[in-house]
Amino acid sequence: MVKLLLQFVKAERTGHWELNLLSVSAMVPHFFAMDRPNYAHWLPVYIIDMRQLATKHPQVHQEFVNGYHAVSLSGKPFS
C-alpha cells in the first residue's frame, strides 16, 4: 500500500495523468477492504468518467494529459 501511495503522489506531483488513473484504480479494492463506502462507491464512477474524457471531451482530456490536472505553484516537479 505504501508503494501505491507513493506512486499516486508521484503522479500528482509530476502531472502524469495515466499514472494518476492507474494509481486511483489500484486503490479501489483497498477502500472496500477498509470499509470506506463513499470512496469505494464513487471512485469506480470517477474512473469510468475520466476514461471517457478522450471521446466525450477531447480538449479537456488533452489538457489533463499535458499535466494540467494537478496544481503546481513553482512549476518544478516534487517541489
PDB file of C-alpha atoms in Angstrom:
ATOM      1  CA  MET A   1       0.000   0.000   0.000  1.00  0.00           C
ATOM      2  CA  VAL A   2       2.907   2.353   0.655  1.00  0.00           C
ATOM      3  CA  LYS A   3       4.248   1.787  -2.861  1.00  0.00           C
ATOM      4  CA  LEU A   4       0.794   2.524  -4.251  1.00  0.00           C
ATOM      5  CA  LEU A   5       0.543   5.734  -2.255  1.00  0.00           C
ATOM      6  CA  LEU A   6       3.999   6.844  -3.396  1.00  0.00           C
ATOM      7  CA  GLN A   7       3.009   6.098  -6.982  1.00  0.00           C
ATOM      8  CA  PHE A   8      -0.083   8.263  -6.568  1.00  0.00           C
ATOM      9  CA  VAL A   9       1.939  11.117  -5.045  1.00  0.00           C
ATOM     10  CA  LYS A  10       4.424  10.891  -7.929  1.00  0.00           C
ATOM     11  CA  ALA A  11       1.563  11.038 -10.440  1.00  0.00           C
ATOM     12  CA  GLU A  12       0.119  14.119  -8.763  1.00  0.00           C
ATOM     13  CA  ARG A  13       3.395  15.960  -8.407  1.00  0.00           C
ATOM     14  CA  THR A  14       4.612  15.264 -11.921  1.00  0.00           C
ATOM     15  CA  GLY A  15       1.211  15.770 -13.572  1.00  0.00           C
ATOM     16  CA  HIS A  16       1.244  12.298 -15.155  1.00  0.00           C
ATOM     17  CA  TRP A  17      -2.422  11.683 -16.000  1.00  0.00           C
ATOM     18  CA  GLU A  18      -2.272   7.999 -16.942  1.00  0.00           C
ATOM     19  CA  LEU A  19      -0.263   7.125 -13.834  1.00  0.00           C
ATOM     20  CA  ASN A  20      -2.821   9.015 -11.774  1.00  0.00           C
ATOM     21  CA  LEU A  21      -5.679   6.925 -13.164  1.00  0.00           C
ATOM     22  CA  LEU A  22      -3.735   3.688 -12.721  1.00  0.00           C
ATOM     23  CA  SER A  23      -2.947   4.563  -9.112  1.00  0.00           C
ATOM     24  CA  VAL A  24      -6.519   5.505  -8.284  1.00  0.00           C
ATOM     25  CA  SER A  25      -7.770   2.308  -9.948  1.00  0.00           C
ATOM     26  CA  ALA A  26      -5.392   0.238  -7.855  1.00  0.00           C
ATOM     27  CA  MET A  27      -6.648   1.945  -4.663  1.00  0.00           C
ATOM     28  CA  VAL A  28     -10.288   0.940  -5.110  1.00  0.00           C
ATOM     29  CA  PRO A  29     -10.029  -2.563  -3.568  1.00  0.00           C
ATOM     30  CA  HIS A  30      -8.315  -1.080  -0.509  1.00  0.00           C
ATOM     31  CA  PHE A  31     -11.227   1.266   0.105  1.00  0.00           C
ATOM     32  CA  PHE A  32     -13.611  -1.697   0.040  1.00  0.00           C
ATOM     33  CA  ALA A  33     -11.374  -3.614   2.449  1.00  0.00           C
ATOM     34  CA  MET A  34     -11.096  -0.645   4.823  1.00  0.00           C
ATOM     35  CA  ASP A  35     -14.856  -0.066   4.833  1.00  0.00           C
ATOM     36  CA  ARG A  36     -14.788   3.353   3.212  1.00  0.00           C
ATOM     37  CA  PRO A  37     -18.140   3.208   1.388  1.00  0.00           C
ATOM     38  CA  ASN A  38     -18.050   6.670  -0.172  1.00  0.00           C
ATOM     39  CA  TYR A  39     -14.664   6.133  -1.794  1.00  0.00           C
ATOM     40  CA  ALA A  40     -15.499   2.531  -2.673  1.00  0.00           C
ATOM     41  CA  HIS A  41     -18.711   3.634  -4.343  1.00  0.00           C
ATOM     42  CA  TRP A  42     -17.629   6.797  -6.139  1.00  0.00           C
ATOM     43  CA  LEU A  43     -14.069   6.031  -7.265  1.00  0.00           C
ATOM     44  CA  PRO A  44     -15.186   3.486  -9.887  1.00  0.00           C
ATOM     45  CA  VAL A  45     -17.643   6.076 -11.210  1.00  0.00           C
ATOM     46  CA  TYR A  46     -14.868   8.681 -11.312  1.00  0.00           C
ATOM     47  CA  ILE A  47     -12.518   6.296 -13.131  1.00  0.00           C
ATOM     48  CA  ILE A  48     -15.121   5.441 -15.762  1.00  0.00           C
ATOM     49  CA  ASP A  49     -15.884   9.125 -16.310  1.00  0.00           C
ATOM     50  CA  MET A  50     -12.198  10.004 -16.638  1.00  0.00           C
ATOM     51  CA  ARG A  51     -11.584   7.134 -19.070  1.00  0.00           C
ATOM     52  CA  GLN A  52     -14.376   8.502 -21.287  1.00  0.00           C
ATOM     53  CA  LEU A  53     -12.881  12.003 -21.431  1.00  0.00           C
ATOM     54  CA  ALA A  54     -10.924  11.207 -24.596  1.00  0.00           C
ATOM     55  CA  THR A  55     -14.137  10.622 -26.533  1.00  0.00           C
ATOM     56  CA  LYS A  56     -16.591  12.910 -24.756  1.00  0.00           C
ATOM     57  CA  HIS A  57     -14.344  15.914 -24.061  1.00  0.00           C
ATOM     58  CA  PRO A  58     -11.110  15.569 -26.048  1.00  0.00           C
ATOM     59  CA  GLN A  59      -9.890  19.092 -25.262  1.00  0.00           C
ATOM     60  CA  VAL A  60     -10.158  18.543 -21.513  1.00  0.00           C
ATOM     61  CA  HIS A  61      -8.504  15.146 -21.867  1.00  0.00           C
ATOM     62  CA  GLN A  62      -5.598  16.687 -23.769  1.00  0.00           C
ATOM     63  CA  GLU A  63      -5.114  19.319 -21.076  1.00  0.00           C
ATOM     64  CA  PHE A  64      -5.057  16.599 -18.407  1.00  0.00           C
ATOM     65  CA  VAL A  65      -2.525  14.590 -20.430  1.00  0.00           C
ATOM     66  CA  ASN A  66      -0.416  17.752 -20.684  1.00  0.00           C
ATOM     67  CA  GLY A  67      -0.286  17.803 -16.884  1.00  0.00           C
ATOM     68  CA  TYR A  68      -2.892  20.430 -16.091  1.00  0.00           C
ATOM     69  CA  HIS A  69      -4.944  18.206 -13.771  1.00  0.00           C
ATOM     70  CA  ALA A  70      -2.603  18.963 -10.882  1.00  0.00           C
ATOM     71  CA  VAL A  71      -1.701  22.300  -9.307  1.00  0.00           C
ATOM     72  CA  SER A  72       1.934  23.332  -9.204  1.00  0.00           C
ATOM     73  CA  LEU A  73       2.869  26.670  -7.704  1.00  0.00           C
ATOM     74  CA  SER A  74       6.522  26.548  -8.703  1.00  0.00           C
ATOM     75  CA  GLY A  75       6.345  24.584 -11.946  1.00  0.00           C
ATOM     76  CA  LYS A  76       9.068  22.250 -10.700  1.00  0.00           C
ATOM     77  CA  PRO A  77       8.223  18.601 -10.039  1.00  0.00           C
ATOM     78  CA  PHE A  78       8.450  17.441  -6.416  1.00  0.00           C
ATOM     79  CA  SER A  79       8.957  20.926  -5.000  1.00  0.00           C
TER      80      SER A  79
END
